[in-house]
Coordinates of C-alpha atoms in Angstrom, one line a residue:
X1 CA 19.0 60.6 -9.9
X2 CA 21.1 57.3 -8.6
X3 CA 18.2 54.7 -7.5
X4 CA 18.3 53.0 -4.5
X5 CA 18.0 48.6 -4.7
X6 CA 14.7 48.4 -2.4
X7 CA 15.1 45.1 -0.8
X8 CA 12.6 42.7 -0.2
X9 CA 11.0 42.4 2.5
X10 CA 12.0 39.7 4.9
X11 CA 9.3 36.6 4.1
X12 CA 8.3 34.7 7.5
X13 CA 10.3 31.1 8.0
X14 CA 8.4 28.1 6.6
X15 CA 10.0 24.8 9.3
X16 CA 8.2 23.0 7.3
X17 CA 10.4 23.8 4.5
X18 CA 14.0 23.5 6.4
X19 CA 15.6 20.5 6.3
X20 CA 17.2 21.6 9.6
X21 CA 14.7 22.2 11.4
X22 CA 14.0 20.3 14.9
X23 CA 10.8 19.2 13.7
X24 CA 12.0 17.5 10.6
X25 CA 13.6 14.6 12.9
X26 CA 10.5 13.3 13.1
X27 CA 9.6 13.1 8.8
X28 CA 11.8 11.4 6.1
X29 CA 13.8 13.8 3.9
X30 CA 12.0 14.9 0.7
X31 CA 12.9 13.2 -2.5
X32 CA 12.5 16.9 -4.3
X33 CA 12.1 20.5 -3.6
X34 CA 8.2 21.9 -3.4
X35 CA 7.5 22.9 -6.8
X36 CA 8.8 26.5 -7.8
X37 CA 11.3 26.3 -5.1
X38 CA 15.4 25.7 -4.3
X39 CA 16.7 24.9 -1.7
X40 CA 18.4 27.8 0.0
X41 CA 22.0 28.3 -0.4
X42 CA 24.3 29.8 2.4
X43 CA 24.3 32.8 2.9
X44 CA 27.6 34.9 1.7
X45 CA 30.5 34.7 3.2
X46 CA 29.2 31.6 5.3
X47 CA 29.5 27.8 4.7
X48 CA 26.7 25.5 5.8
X49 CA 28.3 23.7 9.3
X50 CA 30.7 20.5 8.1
X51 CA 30.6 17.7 10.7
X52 CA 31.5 18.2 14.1
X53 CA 35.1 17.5 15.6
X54 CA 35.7 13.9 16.7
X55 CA 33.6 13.6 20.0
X56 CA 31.5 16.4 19.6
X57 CA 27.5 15.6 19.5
X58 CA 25.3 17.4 16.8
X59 CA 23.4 18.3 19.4
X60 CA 26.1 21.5 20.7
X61 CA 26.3 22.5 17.0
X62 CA 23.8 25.3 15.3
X63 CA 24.2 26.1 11.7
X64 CA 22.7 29.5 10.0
X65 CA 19.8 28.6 8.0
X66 CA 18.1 30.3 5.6
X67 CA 17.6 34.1 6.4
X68 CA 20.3 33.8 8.8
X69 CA 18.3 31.9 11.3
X70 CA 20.3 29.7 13.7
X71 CA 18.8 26.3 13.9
X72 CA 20.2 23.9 16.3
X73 CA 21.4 20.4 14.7
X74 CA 19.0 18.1 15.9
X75 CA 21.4 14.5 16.6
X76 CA 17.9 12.8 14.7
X77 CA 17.9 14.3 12.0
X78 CA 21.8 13.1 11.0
X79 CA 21.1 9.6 12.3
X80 CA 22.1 6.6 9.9
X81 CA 18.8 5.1 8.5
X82 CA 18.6 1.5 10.3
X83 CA 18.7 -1.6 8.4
X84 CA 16.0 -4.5 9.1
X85 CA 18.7 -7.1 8.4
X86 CA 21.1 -8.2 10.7
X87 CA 24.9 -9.0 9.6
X88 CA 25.9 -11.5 6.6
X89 CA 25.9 -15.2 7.7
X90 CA 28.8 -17.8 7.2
X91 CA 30.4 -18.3 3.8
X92 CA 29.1 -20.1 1.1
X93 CA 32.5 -21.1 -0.5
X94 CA 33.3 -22.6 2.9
X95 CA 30.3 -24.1 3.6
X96 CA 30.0 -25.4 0.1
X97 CA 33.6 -26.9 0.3
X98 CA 32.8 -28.7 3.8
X99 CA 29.4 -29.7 2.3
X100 CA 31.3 -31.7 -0.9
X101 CA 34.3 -33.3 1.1
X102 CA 32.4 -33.5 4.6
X103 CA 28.8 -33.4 3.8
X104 CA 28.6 -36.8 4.7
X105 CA 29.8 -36.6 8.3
X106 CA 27.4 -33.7 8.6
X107 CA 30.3 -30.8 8.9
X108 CA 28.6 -28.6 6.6
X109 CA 25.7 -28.7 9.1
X110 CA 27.9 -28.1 11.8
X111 CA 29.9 -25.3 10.3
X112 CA 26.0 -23.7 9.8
X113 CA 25.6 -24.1 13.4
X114 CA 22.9 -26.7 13.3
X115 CA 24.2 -29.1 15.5
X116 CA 20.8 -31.1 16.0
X117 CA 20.5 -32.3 11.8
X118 CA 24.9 -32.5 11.6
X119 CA 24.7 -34.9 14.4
X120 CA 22.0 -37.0 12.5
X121 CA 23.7 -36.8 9.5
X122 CA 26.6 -37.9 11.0
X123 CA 24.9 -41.0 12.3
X124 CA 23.0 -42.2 9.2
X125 CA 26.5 -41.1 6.9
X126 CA 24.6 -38.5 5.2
X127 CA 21.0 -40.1 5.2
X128 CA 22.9 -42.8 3.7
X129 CA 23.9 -40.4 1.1
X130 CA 20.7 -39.4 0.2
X131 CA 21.0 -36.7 2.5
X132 CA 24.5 -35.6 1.4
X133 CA 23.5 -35.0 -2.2
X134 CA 20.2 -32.8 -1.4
X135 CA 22.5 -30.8 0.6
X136 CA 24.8 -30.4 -1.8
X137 CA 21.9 -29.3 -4.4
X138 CA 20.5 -26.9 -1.9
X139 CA 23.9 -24.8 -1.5
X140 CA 24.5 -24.8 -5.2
X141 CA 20.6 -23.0 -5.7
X142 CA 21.3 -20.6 -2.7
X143 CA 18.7 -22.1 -0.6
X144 CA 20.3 -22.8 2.6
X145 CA 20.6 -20.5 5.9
X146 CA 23.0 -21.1 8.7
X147 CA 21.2 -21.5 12.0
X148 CA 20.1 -17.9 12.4
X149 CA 18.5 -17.7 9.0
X150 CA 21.2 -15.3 7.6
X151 CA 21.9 -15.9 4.0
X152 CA 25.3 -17.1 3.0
X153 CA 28.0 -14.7 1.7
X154 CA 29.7 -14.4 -2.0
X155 CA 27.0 -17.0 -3.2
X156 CA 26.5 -15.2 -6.9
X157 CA 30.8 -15.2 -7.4
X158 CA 31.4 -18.9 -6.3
X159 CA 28.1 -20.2 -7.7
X160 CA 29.3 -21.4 -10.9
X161 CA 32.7 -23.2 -10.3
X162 CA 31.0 -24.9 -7.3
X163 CA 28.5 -25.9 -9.6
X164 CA 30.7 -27.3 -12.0
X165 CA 32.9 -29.1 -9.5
X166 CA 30.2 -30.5 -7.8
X167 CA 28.5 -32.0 -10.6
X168 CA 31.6 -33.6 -11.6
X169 CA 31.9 -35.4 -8.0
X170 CA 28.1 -36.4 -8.2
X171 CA 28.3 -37.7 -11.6
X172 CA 31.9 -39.9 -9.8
X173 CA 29.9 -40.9 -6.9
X174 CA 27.6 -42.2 -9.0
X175 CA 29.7 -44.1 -11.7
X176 CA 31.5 -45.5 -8.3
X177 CA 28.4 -46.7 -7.3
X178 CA 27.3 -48.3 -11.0
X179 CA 30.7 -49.8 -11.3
X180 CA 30.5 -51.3 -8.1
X181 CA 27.1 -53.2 -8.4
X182 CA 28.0 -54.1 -11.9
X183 CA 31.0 -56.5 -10.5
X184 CA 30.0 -59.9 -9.0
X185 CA 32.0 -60.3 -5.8
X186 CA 33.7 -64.0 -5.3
X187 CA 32.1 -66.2 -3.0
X188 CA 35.7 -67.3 -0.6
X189 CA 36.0 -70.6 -0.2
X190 CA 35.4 -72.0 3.6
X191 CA 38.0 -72.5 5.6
X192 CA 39.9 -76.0 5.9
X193 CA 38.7 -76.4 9.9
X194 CA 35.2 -77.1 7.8
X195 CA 36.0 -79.7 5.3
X196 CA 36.1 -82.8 8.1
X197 CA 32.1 -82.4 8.9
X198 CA 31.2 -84.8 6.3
X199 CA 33.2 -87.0 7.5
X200 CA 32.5 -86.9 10.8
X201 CA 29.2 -86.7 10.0
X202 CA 29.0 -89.8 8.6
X203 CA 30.9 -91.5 11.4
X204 CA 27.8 -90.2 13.7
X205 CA 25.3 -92.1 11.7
X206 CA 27.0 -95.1 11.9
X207 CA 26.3 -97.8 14.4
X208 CA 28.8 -98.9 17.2
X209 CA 32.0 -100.7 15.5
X210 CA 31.7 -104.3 17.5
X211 CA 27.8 -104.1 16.2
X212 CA 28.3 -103.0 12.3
X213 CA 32.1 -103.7 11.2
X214 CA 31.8 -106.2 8.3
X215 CA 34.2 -108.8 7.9
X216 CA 36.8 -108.1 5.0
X217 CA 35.6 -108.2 1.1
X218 CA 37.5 -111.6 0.6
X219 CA 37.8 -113.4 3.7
X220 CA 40.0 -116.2 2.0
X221 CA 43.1 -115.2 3.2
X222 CA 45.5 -114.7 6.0
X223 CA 48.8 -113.9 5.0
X224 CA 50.1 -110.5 5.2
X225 CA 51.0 -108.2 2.0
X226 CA 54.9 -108.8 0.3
X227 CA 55.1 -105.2 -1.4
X228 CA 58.4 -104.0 -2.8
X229 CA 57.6 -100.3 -2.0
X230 CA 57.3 -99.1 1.9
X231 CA 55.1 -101.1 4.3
X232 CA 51.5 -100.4 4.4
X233 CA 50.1 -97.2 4.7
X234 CA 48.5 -96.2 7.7
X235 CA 44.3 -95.2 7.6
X236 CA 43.5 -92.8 5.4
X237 CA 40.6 -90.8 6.4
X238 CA 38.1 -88.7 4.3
X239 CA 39.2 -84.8 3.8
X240 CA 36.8 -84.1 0.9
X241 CA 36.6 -80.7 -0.4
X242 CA 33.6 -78.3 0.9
X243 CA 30.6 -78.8 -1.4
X244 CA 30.1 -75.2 -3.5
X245 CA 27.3 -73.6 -5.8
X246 CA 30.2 -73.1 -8.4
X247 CA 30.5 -76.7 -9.2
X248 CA 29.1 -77.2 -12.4
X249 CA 27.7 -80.4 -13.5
X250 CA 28.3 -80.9 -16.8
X251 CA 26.5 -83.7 -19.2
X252 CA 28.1 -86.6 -19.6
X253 CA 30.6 -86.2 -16.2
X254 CA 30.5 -88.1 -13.2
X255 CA 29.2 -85.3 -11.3
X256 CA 26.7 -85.0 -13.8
X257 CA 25.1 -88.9 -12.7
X258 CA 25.6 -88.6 -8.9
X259 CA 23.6 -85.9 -9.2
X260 CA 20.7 -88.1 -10.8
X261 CA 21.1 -90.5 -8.0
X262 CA 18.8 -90.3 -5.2
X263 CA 19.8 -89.4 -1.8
X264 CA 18.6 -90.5 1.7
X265 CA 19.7 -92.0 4.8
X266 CA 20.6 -95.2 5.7
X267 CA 18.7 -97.9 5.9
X268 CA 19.0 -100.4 8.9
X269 CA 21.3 -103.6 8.5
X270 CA 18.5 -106.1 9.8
X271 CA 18.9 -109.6 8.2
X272 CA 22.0 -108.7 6.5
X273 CA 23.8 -111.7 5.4
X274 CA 27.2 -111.8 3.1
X275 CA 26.4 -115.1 2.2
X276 CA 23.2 -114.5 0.2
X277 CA 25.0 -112.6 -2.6
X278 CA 26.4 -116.0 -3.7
X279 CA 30.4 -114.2 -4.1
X280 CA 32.8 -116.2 -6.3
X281 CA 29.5 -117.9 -8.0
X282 CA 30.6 -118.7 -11.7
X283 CA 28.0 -116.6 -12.8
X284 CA 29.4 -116.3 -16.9
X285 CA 29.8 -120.1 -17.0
X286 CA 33.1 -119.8 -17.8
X287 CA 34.3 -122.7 -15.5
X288 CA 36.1 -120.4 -13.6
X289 CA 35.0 -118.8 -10.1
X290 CA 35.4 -115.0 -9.9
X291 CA 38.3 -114.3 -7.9
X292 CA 40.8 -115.8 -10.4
X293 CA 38.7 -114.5 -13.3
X294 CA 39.5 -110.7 -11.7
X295 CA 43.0 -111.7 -10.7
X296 CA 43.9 -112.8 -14.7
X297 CA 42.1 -109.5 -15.4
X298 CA 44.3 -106.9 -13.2
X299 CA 47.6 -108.9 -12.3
X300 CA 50.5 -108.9 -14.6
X301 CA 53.4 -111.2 -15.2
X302 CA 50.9 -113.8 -14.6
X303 CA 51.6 -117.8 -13.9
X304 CA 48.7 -120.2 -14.2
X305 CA 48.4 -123.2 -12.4
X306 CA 48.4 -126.3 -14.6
X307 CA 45.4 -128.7 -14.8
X308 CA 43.0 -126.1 -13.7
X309 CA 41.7 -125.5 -17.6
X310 CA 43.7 -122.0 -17.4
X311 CA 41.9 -120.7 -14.6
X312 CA 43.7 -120.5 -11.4
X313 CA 46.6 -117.9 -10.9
X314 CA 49.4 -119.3 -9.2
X315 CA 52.3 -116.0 -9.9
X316 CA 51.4 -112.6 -10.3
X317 CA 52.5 -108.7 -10.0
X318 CA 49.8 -106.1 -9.0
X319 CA 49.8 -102.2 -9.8
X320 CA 47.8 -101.3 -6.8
X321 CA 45.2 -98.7 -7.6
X322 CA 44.7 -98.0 -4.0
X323 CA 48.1 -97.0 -3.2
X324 CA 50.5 -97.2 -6.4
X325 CA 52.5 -100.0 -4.9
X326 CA 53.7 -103.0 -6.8
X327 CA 52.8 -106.0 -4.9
X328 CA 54.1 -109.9 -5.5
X329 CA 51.3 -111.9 -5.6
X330 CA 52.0 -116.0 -4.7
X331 CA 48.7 -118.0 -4.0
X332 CA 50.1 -120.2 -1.7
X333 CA 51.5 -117.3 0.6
X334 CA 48.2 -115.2 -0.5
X335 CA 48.2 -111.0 -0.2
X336 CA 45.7 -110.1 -2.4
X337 CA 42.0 -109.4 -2.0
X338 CA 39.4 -108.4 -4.8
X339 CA 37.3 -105.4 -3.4
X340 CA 34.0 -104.6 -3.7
X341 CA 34.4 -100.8 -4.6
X342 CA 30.8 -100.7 -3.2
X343 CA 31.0 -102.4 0.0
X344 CA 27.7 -105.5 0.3
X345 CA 26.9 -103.9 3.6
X346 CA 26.5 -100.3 2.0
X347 CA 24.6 -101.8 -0.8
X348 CA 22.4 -103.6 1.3
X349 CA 21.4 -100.5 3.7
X350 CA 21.3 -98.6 0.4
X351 CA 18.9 -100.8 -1.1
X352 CA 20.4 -104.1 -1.7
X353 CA 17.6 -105.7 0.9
X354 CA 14.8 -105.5 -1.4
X355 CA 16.6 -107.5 -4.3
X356 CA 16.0 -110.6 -5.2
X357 CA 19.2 -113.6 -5.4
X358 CA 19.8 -113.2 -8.7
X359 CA 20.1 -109.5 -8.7
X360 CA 22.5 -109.9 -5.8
X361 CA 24.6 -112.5 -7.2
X362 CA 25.0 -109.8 -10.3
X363 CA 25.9 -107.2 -8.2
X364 CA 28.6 -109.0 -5.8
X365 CA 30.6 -110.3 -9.8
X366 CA 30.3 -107.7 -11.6
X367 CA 33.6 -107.2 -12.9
X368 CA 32.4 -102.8 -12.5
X369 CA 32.6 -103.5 -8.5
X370 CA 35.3 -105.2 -8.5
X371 CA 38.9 -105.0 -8.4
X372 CA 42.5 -106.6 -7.0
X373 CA 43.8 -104.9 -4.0
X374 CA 46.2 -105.4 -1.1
X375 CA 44.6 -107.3 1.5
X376 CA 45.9 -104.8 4.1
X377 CA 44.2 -102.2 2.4
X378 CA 41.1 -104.0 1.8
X379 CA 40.5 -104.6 5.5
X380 CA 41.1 -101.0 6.2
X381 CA 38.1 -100.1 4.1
X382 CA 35.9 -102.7 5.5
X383 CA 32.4 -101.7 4.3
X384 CA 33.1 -97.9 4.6
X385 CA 32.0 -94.9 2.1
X386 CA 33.1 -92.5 0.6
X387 CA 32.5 -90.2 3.5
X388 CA 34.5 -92.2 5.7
X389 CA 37.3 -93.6 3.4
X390 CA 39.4 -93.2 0.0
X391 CA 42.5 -94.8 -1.4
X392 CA 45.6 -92.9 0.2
X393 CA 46.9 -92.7 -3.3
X394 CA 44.9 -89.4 -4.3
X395 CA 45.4 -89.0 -8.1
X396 CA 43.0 -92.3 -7.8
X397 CA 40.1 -91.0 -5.9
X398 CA 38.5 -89.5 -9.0
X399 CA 38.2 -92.9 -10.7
X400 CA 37.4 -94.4 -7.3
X401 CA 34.6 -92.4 -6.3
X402 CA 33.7 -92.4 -10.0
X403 CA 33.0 -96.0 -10.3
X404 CA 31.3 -96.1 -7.1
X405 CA 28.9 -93.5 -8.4
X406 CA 28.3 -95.9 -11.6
X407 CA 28.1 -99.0 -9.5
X408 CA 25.0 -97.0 -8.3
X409 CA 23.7 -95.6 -11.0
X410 CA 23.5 -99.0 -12.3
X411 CA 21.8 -100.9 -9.4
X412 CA 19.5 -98.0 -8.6
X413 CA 21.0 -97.7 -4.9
X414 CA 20.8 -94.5 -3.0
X415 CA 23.1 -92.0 -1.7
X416 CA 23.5 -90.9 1.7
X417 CA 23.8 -87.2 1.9
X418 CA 27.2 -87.5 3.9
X419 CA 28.3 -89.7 1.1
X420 CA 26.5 -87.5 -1.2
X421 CA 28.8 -84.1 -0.2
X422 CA 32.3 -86.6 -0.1
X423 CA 31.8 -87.4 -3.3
X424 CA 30.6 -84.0 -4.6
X425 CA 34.0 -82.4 -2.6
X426 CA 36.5 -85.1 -4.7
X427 CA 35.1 -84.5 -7.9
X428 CA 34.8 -81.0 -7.6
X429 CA 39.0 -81.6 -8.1
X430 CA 38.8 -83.9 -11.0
X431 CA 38.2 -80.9 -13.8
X432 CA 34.6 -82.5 -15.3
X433 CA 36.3 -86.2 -15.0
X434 CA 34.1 -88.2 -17.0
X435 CA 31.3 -90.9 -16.1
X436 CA 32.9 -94.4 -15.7
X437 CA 30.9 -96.2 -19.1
X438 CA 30.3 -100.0 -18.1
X439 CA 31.4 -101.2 -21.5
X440 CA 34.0 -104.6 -21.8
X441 CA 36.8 -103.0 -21.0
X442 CA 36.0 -103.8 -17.7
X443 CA 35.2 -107.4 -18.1
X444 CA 37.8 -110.5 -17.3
X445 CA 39.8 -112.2 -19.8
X446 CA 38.4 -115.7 -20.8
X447 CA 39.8 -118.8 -19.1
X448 CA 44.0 -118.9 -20.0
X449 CA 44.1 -115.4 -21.4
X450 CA 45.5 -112.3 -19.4
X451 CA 49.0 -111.4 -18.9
X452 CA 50.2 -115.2 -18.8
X453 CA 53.6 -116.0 -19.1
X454 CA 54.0 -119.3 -18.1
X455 CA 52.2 -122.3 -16.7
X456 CA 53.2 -124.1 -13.6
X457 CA 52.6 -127.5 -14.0
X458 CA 51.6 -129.6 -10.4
X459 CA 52.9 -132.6 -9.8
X460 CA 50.5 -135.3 -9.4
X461 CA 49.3 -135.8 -5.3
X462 CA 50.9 -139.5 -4.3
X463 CA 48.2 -142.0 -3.7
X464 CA 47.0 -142.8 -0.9
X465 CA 48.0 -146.2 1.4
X466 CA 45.4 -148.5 1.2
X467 CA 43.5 -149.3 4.1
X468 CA 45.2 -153.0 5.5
X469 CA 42.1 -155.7 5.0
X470 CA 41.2 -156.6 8.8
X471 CA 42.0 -159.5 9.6
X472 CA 39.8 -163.1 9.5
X473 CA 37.8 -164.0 12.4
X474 CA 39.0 -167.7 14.0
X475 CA 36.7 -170.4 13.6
X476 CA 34.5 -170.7 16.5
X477 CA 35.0 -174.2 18.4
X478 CA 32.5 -176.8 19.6
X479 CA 31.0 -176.4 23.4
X480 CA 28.0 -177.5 24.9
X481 CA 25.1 -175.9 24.4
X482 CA 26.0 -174.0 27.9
X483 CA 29.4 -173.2 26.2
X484 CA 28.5 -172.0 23.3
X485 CA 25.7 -169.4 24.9
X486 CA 28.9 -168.0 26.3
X487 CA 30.5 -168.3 23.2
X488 CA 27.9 -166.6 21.8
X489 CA 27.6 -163.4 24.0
X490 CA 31.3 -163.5 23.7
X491 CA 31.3 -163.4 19.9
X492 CA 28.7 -160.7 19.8
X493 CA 30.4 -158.7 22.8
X494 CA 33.8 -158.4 20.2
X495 CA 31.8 -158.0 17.4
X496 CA 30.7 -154.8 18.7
X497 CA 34.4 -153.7 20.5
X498 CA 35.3 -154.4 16.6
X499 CA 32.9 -151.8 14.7
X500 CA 33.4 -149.5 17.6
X501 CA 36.9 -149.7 16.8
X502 CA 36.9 -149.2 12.9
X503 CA 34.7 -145.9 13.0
X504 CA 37.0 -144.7 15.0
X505 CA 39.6 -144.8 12.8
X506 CA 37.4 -143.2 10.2
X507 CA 38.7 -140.2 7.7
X508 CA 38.9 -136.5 8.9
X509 CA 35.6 -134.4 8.2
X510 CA 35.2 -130.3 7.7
X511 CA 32.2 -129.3 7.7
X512 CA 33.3 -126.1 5.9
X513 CA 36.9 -123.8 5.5
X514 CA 36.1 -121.8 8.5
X515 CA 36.6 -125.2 10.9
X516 CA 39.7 -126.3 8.0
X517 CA 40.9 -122.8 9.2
X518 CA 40.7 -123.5 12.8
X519 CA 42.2 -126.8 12.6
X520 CA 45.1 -125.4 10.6
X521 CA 44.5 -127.8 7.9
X522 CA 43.7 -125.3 5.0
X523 CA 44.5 -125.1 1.8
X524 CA 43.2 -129.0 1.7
X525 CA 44.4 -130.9 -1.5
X526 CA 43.2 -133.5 -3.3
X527 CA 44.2 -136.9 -1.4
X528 CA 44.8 -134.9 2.3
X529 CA 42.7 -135.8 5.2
X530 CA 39.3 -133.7 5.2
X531 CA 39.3 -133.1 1.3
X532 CA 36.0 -132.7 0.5
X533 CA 34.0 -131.6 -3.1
X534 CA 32.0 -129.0 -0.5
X535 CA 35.7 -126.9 0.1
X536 CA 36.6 -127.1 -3.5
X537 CA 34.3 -124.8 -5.5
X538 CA 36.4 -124.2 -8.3
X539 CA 37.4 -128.2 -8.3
X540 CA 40.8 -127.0 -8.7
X541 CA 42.1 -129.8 -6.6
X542 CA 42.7 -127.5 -3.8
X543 CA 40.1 -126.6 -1.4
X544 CA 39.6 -123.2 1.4
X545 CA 42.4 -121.5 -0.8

């Protein structure tokens, strides 16, 4: 007996279990099938529906389900789960790249769209880079957004070469930085336009010239200069070098000692007198006055006059220091002066007022103050400093400038701070020139010594005529006693026409060189009208030389 299959009988739909179904839009699929079950295959001879043609909605589509049920495709329950995130944001190996080369000028920031911070940053060049390198941090940690808060793309493949890269520029920036602060910039030296304000500075605190100019060093001559070299050089006015922190004042220098010297302004000229320094004084007893003592110490070639004891110089040649010229020196046709490197008028508003005569009388022979010089030149200085005037020849303004500053040191006499900065500005050029010493180098030769090479012997002045004796009054003759009243008042009356008459005939009388000078008369020998002890301090024979 053939059996019969029974089969089963049909079991009611379960939606709940058809991933088809309408209603299932509404849950999430199931991670697994209910326990015990499968999901159902199709049905023989059919194929579960494949996606619909292009432009066909799900919706028009019905698939046999389970048991052959046609379900309609519900468009829900195919829909693409939605993200919560929106689309990537800029890219990091771009934004890194700007942030490195750019970040400075805030391009990162901009390239991020935020305009608000790039445009600060820009401003302040990367929060004076401050800024710059937290930015750069940030992106290499995969911190930073762009402006809509998206996170940057490809951060975990470029995170490590930018890394690397950057630290390499950081650690640069900063060596840059390290090398730079480690090098001591040079301070430039002022411009030339500058280096005339001492100068004219210390023209302004001078008074008027018809008030303060000071008659020249030696007043004792009149004749111009005989130089072999050019004629005289024209006024030479202070261009000292800008005073700078650089200058070094070493021990023992002449930079070193004006340094030590104190400095103020000047003090007024009140009661100034050139005669109350007692110039040309014989003040070594030496039986010689001063200006020949300094004239056998810097002339060469010298000639002495005879019957002076070796102390008056006739013939000479000077070596100017001043200028470098040679100059023939004759004393009758005179063209030298002897200079007071530190003019009396400067010392005396520099302190020179409250000495007493002695000190002065030191201080206008020292043989350190003084020294031969063209007349020419000498009057050119007048009583100027060194803020006002230096020897044209410059390889000499070291030595110059450095004896002045000894002369000072020496006398305790103040600096004025124009004259302060001149002197500062010259020997800032000497390369540590050394402090003038006053040993006896500087002193004068004793009487007949020097550079003598001869001695001019004078002749002997002719006597002078003797006076004629005046001649013997004539008897007086007998009259009567009227007569001889007349006779009398007569004799009396000639008597006095007679004396008036022989003083004056009397000799010529200067009452000192300046009125010799005026009359023309000077030099005055021995034997000429007007010779007087009183114009012959050296008793030379020959007075207002």
């Amino acid at each position: 007996m053939r059996m019969t299959p029974q089969r089963p009988a049909p079991q009611p739909h379960d939606s709940s279990q058809d991933p088809l179904s309408a209603s299932s839009a509404s849950q999430d699929w199931p991670s697994a099938t209910p326990a015990g079950q499968d999901w159902p295959s199709a049905p023989a001879g059919q194929d579960w529906p494949s996606a619909p043609p292009a432009g066909q909605d799900w919706s028009n589509v019905s698939a046999s389900g389970p048991h052959h049920l046609k379900t309609p495709l519900a468009s829900s329950a195919y829909r693409t789960p939605q993200s919560g995130l929106s689309a990537p944001g800029k890219s990091y190996a771009v934004a890194w790249a700007l942030s490195l080369f750019l970040g400075v000028w805030g391009v990162d920031r901009f390239y991020l769209g935020r305009w608000k911070t790039g445009l600060l940053k820009l401003i302040t060049m990367g929060g004076f880079f401050v800024w710059y390198l937290i930015d750069l941090v940030l992106l290499l940690t995969g911190t930073v957004r762009d402006a809509k808060g998206r996170p940057l793309q490809q951060f975990e493949t470029a995170k490590w070469p930018s890394r690397v890269i950057s630290a390499v520029a950081v650690a640069s920036v900063f060596a840059l930085f390290a090398l730079a602060g480690s090098i001591d910039t040079p301070t430039p030296p002022e411009p030339e336009s500058q280096v005339a304000a001492p100068a004219a500075e210390a023209k302004d605190l001078q008074a008027p010239v018809e008030e303060t100019a000071e008659p020249v060093e030696d007043p004792t001559t009149e004749a111009a200069p005989t130089t072999t070299n050019a004629p005289d050089p024209t006024p030479t006015t202070t261009e000292p070098a800008p005073t700078t922190d650089a200058v070094i004042a070493a021990d023992g220098t002449a930079l070193a000692m004006l340094a030590g010297l104190e400095e103020k302004g000047r003090a007024p000229k009140t009661d100034y007198d050139r005669d109350s320094f007692g110039w040309r004084n014989d003040v070594d007893h030496n039986g010689c006055d001063t200006r020949n003592d300094i004239l056998r110490r810097d002339l060469e070639d010298i000639t002495l006059k005879g019957g002076t004891k070796g102390c008056v110089v006739q013939l000479g040649t000077l070596e100017s220091p001043y200028s470098g010229d040679s100059v023939a020196f004759d004393r009758d046709d005179n063209s030298i002066d002897i200079d007071h490197v530190v003019a009396l008028s400067d010392a005396w508003q520099t302190g020179a007022f409250a000495w007493d005569e002695t000190t002065r009388a030191a201080f206008a022979n020292d043989p350190l103050n003084l020294l031969a010089v063209e007349s020419s030149l000498n009057r050119q200085k007048s009583d100027s400093d060194a803020a006002s005037w230096l020897p044209p020849k410059k390889d000499y303004r070291c030595e110059y400038v450095g004896r002045q500053i000894a002369v000072k040191d020496k006398y305790d006499l103040w600096v004025k701070p124009a004259e302060a900065d001149a002197m500062e500005g010259v020997l800032a050029d000497c390369d540590g020139f050394a402090a003038i010493a006053d040993d006896d180098t500087l002193l004068w030769p004793a009487a007949g010594e020097g550079d003598v090479i001869a001695t001019r012997e004078e002749p002997a002045p002719a006597p002078s005529p003797e006076p004629e004796p005046a001649p013997a009054p004539k008897p007086a003759k007998a009259t009567t006693p009227s007569s001889s009243s007349g006779s009398s008042s007569g004799s009396r009356s000639g008597s006095s026409s007679e004396g008036s008459g022989s003083s004056s005939g009397g000799s010529v009388y200067y009452k000192n060189c300046d009125a010799a000078r005026a009359a023309g008369a000077a030099p005055v020998h021995s034997g000429d009208p007007g010779y007087a002890k009183h114009l012959d301090r050296d008793g030379d024979g020959v007075g207002c030389e």
